[in-house]
Short mmCIF file of N, CA, C and O and ligand atoms in Angstrom, two decimals:
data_model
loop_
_atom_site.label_atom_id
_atom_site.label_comp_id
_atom_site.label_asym_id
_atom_site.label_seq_id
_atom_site.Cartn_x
_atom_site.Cartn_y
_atom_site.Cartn_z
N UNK A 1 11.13 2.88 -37.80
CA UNK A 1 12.45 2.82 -37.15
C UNK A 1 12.42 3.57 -35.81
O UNK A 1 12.66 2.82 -34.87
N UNK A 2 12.19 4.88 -35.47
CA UNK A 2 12.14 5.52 -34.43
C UNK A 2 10.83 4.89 -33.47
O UNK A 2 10.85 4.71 -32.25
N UNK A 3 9.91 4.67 -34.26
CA UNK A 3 9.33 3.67 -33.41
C UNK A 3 9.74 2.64 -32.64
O UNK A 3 9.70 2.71 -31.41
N UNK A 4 10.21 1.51 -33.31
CA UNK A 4 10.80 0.69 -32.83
C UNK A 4 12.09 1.26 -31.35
O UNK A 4 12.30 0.63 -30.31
N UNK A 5 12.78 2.69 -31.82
CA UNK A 5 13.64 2.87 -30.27
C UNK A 5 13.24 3.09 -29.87
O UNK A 5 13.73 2.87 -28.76
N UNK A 6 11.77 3.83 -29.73
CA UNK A 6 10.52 3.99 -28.77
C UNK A 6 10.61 2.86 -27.85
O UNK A 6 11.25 2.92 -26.79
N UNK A 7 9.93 1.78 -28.27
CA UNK A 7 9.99 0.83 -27.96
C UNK A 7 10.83 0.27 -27.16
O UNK A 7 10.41 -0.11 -26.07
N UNK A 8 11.94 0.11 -27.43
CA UNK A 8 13.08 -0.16 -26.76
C UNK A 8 13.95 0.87 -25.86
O UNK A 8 15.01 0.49 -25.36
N UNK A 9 13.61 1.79 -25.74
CA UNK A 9 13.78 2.71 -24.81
C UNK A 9 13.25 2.54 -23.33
O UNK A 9 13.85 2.37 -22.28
N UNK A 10 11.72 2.65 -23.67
CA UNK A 10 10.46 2.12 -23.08
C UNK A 10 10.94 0.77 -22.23
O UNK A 10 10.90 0.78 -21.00
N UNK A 11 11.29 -0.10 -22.79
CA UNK A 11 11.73 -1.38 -22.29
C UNK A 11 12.80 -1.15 -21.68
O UNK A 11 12.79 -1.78 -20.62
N UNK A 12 13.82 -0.49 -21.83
CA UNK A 12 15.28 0.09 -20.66
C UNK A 12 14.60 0.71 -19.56
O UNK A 12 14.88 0.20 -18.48
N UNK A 13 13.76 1.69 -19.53
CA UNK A 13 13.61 2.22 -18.95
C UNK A 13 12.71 1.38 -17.64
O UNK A 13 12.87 1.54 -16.43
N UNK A 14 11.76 0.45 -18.35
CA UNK A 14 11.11 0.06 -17.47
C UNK A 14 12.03 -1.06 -16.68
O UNK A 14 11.72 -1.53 -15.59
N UNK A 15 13.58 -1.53 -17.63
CA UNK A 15 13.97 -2.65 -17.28
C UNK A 15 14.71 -1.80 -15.30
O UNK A 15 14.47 -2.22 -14.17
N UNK A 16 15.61 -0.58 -15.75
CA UNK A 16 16.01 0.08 -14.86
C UNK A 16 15.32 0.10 -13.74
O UNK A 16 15.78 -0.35 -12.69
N UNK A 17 13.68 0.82 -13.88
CA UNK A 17 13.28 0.93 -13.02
C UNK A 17 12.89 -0.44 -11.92
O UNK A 17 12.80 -0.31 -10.69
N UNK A 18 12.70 -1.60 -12.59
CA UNK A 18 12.84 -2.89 -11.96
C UNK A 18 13.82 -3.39 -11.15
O UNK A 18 13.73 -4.25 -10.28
N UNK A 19 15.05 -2.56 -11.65
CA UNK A 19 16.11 -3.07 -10.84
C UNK A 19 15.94 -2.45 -9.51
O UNK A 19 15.78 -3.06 -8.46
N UNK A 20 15.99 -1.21 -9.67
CA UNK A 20 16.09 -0.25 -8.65
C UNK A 20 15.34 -0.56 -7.23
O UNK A 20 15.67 -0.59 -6.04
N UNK A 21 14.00 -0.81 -8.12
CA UNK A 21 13.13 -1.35 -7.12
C UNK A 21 13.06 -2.56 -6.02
O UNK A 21 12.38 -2.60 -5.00
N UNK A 22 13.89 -3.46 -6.50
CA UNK A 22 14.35 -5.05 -6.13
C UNK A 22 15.45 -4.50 -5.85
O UNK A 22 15.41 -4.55 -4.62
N UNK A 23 16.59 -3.90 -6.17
CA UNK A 23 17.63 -3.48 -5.06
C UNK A 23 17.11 -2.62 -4.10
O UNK A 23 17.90 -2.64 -3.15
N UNK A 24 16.08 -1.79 -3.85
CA UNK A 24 15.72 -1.31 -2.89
C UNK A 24 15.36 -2.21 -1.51
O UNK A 24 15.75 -2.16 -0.34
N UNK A 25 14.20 -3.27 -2.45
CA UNK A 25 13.63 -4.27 -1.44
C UNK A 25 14.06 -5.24 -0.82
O UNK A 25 13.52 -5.86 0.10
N UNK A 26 15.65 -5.51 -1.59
CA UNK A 26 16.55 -6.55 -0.96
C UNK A 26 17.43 -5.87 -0.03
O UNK A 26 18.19 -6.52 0.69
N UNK A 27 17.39 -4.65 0.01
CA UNK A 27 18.22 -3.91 1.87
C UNK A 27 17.18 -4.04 2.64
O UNK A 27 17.54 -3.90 3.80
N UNK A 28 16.11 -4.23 2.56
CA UNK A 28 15.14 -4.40 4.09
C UNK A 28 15.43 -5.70 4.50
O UNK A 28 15.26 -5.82 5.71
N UNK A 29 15.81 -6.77 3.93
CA UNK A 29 16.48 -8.24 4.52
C UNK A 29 17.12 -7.54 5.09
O UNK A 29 16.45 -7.05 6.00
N UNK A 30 18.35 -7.09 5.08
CA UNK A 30 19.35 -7.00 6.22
C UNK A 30 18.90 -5.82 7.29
O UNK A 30 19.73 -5.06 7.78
N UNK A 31 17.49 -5.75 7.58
CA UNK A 31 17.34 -4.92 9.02
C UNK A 31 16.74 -6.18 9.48
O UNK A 31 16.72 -7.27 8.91
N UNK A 32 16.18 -5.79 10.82
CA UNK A 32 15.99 -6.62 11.99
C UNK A 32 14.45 -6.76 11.88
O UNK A 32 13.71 -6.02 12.53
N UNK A 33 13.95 -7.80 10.97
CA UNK A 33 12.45 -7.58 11.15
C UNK A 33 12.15 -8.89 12.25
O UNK A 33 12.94 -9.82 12.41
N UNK A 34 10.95 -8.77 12.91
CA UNK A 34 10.81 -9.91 13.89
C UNK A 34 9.84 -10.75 13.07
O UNK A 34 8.91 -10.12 12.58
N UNK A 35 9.88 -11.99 12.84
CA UNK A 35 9.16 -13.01 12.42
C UNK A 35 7.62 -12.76 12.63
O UNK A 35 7.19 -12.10 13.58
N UNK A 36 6.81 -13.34 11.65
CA UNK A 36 5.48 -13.43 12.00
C UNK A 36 4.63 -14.64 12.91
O UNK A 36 4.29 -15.80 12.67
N UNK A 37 4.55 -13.96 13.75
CA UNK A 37 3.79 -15.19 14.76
C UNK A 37 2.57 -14.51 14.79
O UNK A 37 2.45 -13.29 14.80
N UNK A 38 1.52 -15.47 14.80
CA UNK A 38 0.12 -15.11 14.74
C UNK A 38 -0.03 -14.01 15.91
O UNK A 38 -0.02 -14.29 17.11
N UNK A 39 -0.19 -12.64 15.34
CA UNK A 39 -0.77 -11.26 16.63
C UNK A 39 -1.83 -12.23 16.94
O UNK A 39 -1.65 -12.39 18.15
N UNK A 40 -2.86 -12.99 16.59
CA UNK A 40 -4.24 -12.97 17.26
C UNK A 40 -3.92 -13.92 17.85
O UNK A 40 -4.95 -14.58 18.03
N UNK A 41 -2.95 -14.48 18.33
CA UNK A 41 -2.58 -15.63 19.18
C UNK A 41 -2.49 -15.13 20.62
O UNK A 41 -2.35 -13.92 20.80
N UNK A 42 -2.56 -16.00 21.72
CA UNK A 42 -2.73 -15.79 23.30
C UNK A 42 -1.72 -16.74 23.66
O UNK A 42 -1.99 -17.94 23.57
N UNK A 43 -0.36 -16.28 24.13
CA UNK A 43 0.47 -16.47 24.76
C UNK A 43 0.47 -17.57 25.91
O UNK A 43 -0.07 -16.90 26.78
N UNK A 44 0.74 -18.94 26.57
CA UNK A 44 0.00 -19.23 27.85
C UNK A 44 2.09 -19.24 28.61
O UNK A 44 3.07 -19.83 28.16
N UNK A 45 1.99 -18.51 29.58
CA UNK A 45 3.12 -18.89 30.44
C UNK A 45 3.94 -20.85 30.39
O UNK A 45 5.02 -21.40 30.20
N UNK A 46 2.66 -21.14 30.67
CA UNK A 46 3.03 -22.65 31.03
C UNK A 46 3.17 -23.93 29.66
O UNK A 46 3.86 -24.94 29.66
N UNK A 47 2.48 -23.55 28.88
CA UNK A 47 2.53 -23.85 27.45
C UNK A 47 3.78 -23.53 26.91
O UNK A 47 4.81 -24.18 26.97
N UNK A 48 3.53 -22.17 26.22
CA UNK A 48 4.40 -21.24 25.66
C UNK A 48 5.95 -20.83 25.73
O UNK A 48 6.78 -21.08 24.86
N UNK A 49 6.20 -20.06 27.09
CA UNK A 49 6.89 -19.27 27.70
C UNK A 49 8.25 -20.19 28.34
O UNK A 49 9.45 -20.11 28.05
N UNK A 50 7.33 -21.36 29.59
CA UNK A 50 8.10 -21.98 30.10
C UNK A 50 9.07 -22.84 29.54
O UNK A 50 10.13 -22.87 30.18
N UNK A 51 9.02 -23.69 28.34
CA UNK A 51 9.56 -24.82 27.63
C UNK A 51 10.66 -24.06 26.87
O UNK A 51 11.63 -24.62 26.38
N UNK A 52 10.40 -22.49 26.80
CA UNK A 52 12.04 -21.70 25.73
C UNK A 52 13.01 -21.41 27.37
O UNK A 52 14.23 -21.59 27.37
N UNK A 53 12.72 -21.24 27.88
CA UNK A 53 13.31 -21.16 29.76
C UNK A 53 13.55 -22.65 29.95
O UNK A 53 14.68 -22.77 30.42
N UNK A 54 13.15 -23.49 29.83
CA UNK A 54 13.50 -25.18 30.08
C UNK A 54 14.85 -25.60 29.13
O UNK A 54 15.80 -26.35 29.33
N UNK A 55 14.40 -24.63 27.86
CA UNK A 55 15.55 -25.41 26.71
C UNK A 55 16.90 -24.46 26.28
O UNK A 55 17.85 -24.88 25.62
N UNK A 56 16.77 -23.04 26.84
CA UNK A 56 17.42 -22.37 26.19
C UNK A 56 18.44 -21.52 27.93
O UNK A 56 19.58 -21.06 27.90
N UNK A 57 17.70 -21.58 28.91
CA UNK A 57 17.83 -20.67 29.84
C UNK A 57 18.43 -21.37 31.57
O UNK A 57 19.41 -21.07 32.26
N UNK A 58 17.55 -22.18 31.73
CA UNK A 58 18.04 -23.03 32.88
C UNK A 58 19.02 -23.03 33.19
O UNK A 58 19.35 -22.57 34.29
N UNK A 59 20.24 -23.81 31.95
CA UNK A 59 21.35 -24.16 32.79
C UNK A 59 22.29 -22.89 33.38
O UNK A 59 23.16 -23.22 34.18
N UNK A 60 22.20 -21.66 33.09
CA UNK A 60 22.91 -21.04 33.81
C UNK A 60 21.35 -19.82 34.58
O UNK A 60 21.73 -18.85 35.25
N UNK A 61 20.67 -19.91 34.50
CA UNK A 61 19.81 -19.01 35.31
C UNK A 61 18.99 -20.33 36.03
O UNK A 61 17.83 -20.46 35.65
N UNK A 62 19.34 -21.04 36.74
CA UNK A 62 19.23 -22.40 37.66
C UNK A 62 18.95 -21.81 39.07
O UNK A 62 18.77 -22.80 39.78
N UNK A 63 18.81 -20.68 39.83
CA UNK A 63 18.85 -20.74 40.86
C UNK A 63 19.82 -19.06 41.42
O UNK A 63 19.38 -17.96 41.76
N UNK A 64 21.37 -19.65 41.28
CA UNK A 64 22.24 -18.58 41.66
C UNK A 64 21.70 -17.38 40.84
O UNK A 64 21.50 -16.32 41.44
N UNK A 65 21.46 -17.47 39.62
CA UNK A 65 21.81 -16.08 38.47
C UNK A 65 20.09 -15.53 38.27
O UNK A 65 19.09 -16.03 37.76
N UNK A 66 20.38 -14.29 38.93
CA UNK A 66 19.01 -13.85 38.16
C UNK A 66 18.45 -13.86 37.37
O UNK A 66 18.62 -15.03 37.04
N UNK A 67 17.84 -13.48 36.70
CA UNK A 67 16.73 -14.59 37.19
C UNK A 67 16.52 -15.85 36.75
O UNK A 67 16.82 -16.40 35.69
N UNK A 68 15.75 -16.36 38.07
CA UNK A 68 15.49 -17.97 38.23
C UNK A 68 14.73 -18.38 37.05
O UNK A 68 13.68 -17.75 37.06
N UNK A 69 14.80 -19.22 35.99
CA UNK A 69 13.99 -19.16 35.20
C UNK A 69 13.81 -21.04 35.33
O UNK A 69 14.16 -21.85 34.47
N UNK A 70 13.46 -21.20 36.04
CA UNK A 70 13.42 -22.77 36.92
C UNK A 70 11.87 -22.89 36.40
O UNK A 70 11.21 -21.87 36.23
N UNK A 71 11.29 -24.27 36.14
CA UNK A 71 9.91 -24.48 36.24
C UNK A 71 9.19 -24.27 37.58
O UNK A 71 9.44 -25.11 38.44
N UNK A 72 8.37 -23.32 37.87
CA UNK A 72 7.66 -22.86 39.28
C UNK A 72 8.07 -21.93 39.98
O UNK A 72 7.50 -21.35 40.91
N UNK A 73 9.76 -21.66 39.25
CA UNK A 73 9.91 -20.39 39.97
C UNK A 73 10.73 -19.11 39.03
O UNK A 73 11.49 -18.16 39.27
N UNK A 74 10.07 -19.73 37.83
CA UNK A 74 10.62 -18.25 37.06
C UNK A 74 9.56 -17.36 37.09
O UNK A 74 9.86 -16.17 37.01
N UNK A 75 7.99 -17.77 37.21
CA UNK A 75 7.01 -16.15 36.92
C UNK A 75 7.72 -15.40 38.28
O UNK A 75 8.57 -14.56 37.97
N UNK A 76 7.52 -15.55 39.50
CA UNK A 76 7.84 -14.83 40.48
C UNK A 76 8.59 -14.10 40.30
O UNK A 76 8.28 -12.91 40.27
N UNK A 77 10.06 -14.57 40.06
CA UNK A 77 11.58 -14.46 39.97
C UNK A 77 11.50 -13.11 38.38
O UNK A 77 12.40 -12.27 38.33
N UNK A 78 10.88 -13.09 37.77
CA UNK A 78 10.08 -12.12 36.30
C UNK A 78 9.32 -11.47 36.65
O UNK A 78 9.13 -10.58 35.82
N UNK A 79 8.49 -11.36 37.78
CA UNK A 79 8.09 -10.21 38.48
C UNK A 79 8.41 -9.37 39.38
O UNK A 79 8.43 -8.14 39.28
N UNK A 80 8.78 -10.30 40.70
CA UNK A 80 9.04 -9.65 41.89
C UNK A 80 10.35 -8.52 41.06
O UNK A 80 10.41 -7.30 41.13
N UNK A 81 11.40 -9.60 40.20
CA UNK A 81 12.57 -8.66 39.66
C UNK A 81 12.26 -8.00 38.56
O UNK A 81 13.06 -8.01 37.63
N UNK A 82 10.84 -7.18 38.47
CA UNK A 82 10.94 -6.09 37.66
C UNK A 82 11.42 -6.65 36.25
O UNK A 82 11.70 -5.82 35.39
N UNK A 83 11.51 -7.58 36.06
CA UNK A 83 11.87 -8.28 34.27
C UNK A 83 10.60 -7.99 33.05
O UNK A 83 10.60 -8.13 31.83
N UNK A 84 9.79 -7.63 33.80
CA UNK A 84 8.51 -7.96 32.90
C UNK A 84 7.66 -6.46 32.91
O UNK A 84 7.05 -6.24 33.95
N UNK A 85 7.56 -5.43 31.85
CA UNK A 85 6.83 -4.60 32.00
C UNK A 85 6.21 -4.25 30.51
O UNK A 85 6.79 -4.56 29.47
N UNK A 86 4.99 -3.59 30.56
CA UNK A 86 4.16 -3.01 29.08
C UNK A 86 4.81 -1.79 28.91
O UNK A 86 4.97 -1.11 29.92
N UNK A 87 5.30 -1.30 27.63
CA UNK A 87 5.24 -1.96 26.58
C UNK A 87 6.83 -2.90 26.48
O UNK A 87 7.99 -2.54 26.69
N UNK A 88 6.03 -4.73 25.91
CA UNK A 88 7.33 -5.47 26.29
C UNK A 88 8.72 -5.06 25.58
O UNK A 88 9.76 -5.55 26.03
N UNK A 89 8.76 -4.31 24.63
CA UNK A 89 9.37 -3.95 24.24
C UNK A 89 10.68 -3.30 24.99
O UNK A 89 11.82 -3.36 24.54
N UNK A 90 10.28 -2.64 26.27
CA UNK A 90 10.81 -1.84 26.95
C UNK A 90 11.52 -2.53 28.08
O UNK A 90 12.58 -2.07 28.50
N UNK A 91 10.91 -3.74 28.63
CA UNK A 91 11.09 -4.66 29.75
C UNK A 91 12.55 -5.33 29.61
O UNK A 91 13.13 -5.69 28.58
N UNK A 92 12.95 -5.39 30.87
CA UNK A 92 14.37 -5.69 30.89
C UNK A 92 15.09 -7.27 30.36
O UNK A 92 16.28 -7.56 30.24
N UNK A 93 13.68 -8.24 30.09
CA UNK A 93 13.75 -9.35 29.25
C UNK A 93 13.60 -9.46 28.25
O UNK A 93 14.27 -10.39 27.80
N UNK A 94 12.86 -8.82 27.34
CA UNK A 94 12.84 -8.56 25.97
C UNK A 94 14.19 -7.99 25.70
O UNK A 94 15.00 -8.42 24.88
N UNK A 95 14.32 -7.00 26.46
CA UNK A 95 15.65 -6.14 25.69
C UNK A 95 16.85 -7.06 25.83
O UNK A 95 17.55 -7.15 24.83
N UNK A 96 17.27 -7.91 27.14
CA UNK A 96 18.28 -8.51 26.61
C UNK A 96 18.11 -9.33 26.05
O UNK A 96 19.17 -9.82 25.67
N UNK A 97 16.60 -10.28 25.45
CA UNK A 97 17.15 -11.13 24.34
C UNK A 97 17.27 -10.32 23.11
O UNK A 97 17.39 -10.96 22.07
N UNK A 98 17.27 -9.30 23.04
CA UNK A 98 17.40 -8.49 21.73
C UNK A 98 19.11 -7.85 21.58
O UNK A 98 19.67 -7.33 20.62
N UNK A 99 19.60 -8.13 22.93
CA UNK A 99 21.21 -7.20 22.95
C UNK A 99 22.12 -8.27 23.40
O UNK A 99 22.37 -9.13 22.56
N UNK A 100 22.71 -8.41 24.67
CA UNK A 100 23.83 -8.94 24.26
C UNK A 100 23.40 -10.76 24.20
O UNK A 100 24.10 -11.57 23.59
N UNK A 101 22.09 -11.14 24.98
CA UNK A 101 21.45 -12.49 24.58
C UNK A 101 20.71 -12.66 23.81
O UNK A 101 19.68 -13.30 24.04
N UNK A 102 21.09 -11.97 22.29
CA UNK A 102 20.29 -12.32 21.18
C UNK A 102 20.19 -13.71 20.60
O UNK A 102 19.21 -14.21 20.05
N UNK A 103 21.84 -14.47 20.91
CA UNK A 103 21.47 -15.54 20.23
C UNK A 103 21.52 -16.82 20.95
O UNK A 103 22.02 -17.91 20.67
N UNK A 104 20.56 -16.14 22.43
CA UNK A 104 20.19 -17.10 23.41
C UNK A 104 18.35 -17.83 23.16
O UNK A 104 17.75 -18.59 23.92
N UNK A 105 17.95 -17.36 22.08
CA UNK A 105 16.59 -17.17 21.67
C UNK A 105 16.31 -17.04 20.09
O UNK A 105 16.74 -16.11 19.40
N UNK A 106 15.68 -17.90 19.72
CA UNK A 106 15.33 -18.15 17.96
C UNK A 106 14.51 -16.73 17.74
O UNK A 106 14.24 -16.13 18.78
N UNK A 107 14.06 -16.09 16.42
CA UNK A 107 13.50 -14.92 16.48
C UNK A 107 12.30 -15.48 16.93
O UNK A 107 11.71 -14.69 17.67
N UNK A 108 11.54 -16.85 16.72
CA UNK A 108 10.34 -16.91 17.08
C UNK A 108 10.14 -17.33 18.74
O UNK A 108 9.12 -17.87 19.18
N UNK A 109 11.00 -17.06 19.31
CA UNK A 109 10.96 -17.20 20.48
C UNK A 109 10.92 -16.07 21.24
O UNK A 109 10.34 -16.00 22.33
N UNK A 110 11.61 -15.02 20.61
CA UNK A 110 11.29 -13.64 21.36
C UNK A 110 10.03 -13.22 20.86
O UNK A 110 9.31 -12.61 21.65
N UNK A 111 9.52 -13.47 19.44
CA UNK A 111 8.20 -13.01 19.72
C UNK A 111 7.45 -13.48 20.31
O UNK A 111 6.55 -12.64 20.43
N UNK A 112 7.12 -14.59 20.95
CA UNK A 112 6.15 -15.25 21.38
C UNK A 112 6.37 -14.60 22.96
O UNK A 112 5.53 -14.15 23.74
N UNK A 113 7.73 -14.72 23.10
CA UNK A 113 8.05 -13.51 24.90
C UNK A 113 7.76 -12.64 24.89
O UNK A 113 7.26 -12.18 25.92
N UNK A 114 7.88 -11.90 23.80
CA UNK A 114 7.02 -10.28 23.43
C UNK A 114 6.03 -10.11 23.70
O UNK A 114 5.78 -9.17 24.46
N UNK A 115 4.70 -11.18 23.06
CA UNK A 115 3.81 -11.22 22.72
C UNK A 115 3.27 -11.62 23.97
O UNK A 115 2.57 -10.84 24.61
N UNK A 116 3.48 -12.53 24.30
CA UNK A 116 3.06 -12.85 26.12
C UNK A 116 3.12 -12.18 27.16
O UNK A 116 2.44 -12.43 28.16
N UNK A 117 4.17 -10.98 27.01
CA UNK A 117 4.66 -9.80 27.85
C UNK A 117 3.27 -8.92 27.32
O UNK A 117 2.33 -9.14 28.08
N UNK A 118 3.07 -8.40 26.70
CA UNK A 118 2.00 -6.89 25.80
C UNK A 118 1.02 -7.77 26.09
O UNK A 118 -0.01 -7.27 25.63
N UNK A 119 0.66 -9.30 26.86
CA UNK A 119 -0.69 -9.47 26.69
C UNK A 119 -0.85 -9.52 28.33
O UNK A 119 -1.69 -10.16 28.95
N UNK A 120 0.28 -8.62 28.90
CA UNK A 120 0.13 -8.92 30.29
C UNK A 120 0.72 -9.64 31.34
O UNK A 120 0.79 -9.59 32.57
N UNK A 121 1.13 -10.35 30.37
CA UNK A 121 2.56 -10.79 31.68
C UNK A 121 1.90 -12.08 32.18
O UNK A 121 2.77 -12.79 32.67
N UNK A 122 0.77 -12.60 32.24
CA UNK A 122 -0.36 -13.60 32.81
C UNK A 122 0.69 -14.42 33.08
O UNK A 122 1.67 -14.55 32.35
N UNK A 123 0.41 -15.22 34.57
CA UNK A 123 0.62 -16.65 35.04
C UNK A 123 -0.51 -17.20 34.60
O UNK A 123 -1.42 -17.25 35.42
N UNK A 124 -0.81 -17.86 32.89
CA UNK A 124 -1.40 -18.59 32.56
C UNK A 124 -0.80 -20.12 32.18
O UNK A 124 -1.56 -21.00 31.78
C1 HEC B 1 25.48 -19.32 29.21
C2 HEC B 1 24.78 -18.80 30.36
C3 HEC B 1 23.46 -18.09 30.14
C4 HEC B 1 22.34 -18.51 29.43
C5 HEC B 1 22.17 -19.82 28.66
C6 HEC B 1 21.36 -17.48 29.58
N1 HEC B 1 21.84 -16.46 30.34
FE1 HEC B 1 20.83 -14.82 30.94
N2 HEC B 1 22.48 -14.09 31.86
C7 HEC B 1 23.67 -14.80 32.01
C8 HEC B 1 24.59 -13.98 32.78
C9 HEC B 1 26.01 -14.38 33.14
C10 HEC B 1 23.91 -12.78 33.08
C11 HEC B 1 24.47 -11.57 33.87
C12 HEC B 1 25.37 -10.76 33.03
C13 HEC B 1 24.59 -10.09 31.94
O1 HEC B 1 23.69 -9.29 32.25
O2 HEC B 1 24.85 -10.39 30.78
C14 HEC B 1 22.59 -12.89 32.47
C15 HEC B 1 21.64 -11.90 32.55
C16 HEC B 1 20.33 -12.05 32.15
C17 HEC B 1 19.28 -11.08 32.35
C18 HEC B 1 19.45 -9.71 33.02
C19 HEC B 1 19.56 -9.89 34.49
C20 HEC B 1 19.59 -8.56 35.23
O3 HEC B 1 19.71 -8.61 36.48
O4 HEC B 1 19.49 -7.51 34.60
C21 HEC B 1 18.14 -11.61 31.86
C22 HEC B 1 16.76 -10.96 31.85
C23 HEC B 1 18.47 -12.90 31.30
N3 HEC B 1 19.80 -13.14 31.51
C24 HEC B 1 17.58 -13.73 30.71
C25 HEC B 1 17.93 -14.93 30.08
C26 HEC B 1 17.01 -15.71 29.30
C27 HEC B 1 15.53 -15.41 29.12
C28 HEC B 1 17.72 -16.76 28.79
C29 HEC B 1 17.25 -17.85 27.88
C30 HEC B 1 16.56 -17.46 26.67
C31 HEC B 1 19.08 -16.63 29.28
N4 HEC B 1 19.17 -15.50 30.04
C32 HEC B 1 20.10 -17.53 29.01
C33 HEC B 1 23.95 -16.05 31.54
C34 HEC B 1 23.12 -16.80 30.72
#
């Protein structure tokens, strides 16, 4: 008999500690993790970079609005204006798609801007 609440003690206890653990791991969903895009991947400007600026950015950074994010004249317009610096994290384009133009950009789109930024910024 006392065996048996052994037993079943044993089993509460381990049931508890299961919970705890899975309610622990289901509050890290609600922080801000950034998607996994392949780290060993190489970023290309013209590939990559340009086509989220074609689909997401153009119509109001066309020319008038800083920056130009136009095909041929957004790297310039991302350099000359200081938009682009290591670590990208820090750079004044990363940060606003992370603040008030967060949901000007899919999460896998800022990483891949991230990721293209920390590999240098390249007009590739
Ligand atoms: C609906 C219009 C609109 C779209 C679409 C848009 N932006 Fe903007 N953006 C603005 C306006 C207006 C400002 C200036 C006010 C501000 O800083 O929010 C701005 C500011 C910025 C700045 C800061 C400029 C500075 O001088 O500090 C950056 C960088 C930027 N946008 C990048 C982007 C990128 C990259 C995209 C596409 C992923 C994008 N924007 C899409 C309207 C837009």
């Amino acid at each position: 008999m006392n065996h048996k609440l052994n037993k079943i003690r044993q089993i509460l206890v381990a049931f508890v500690l299961l919970a705890a653990v899975t309610g622990i791991s289901s509050c890290e969903k609600n922080s801000f993790i950034l998607p996994v895009v392949d780290p060993g991947t190489t970023w290309h400007f013209q590939v990559d970079i340009q086509p989220i600026f074609n689909a997401n950015c153009t119509s109001c950074h066309g020319g008038a609005k800083a920056p130009d994010l136009r095909d041929g004249k957004s790297y310039l317009s991302l350099t000359n204006g200081a938009f682009v610096n290591t670590p990208g994290e820090t750079s004044k384009l990363y940060t606003k798609l992370t603040g008030s133009h967060l949901s000007r950009a899919t999460d896998t789109e800022r990483s891949k801007i991230l990721g293209w930024i920390n590999q240098g910024a390249l007009n590739n």
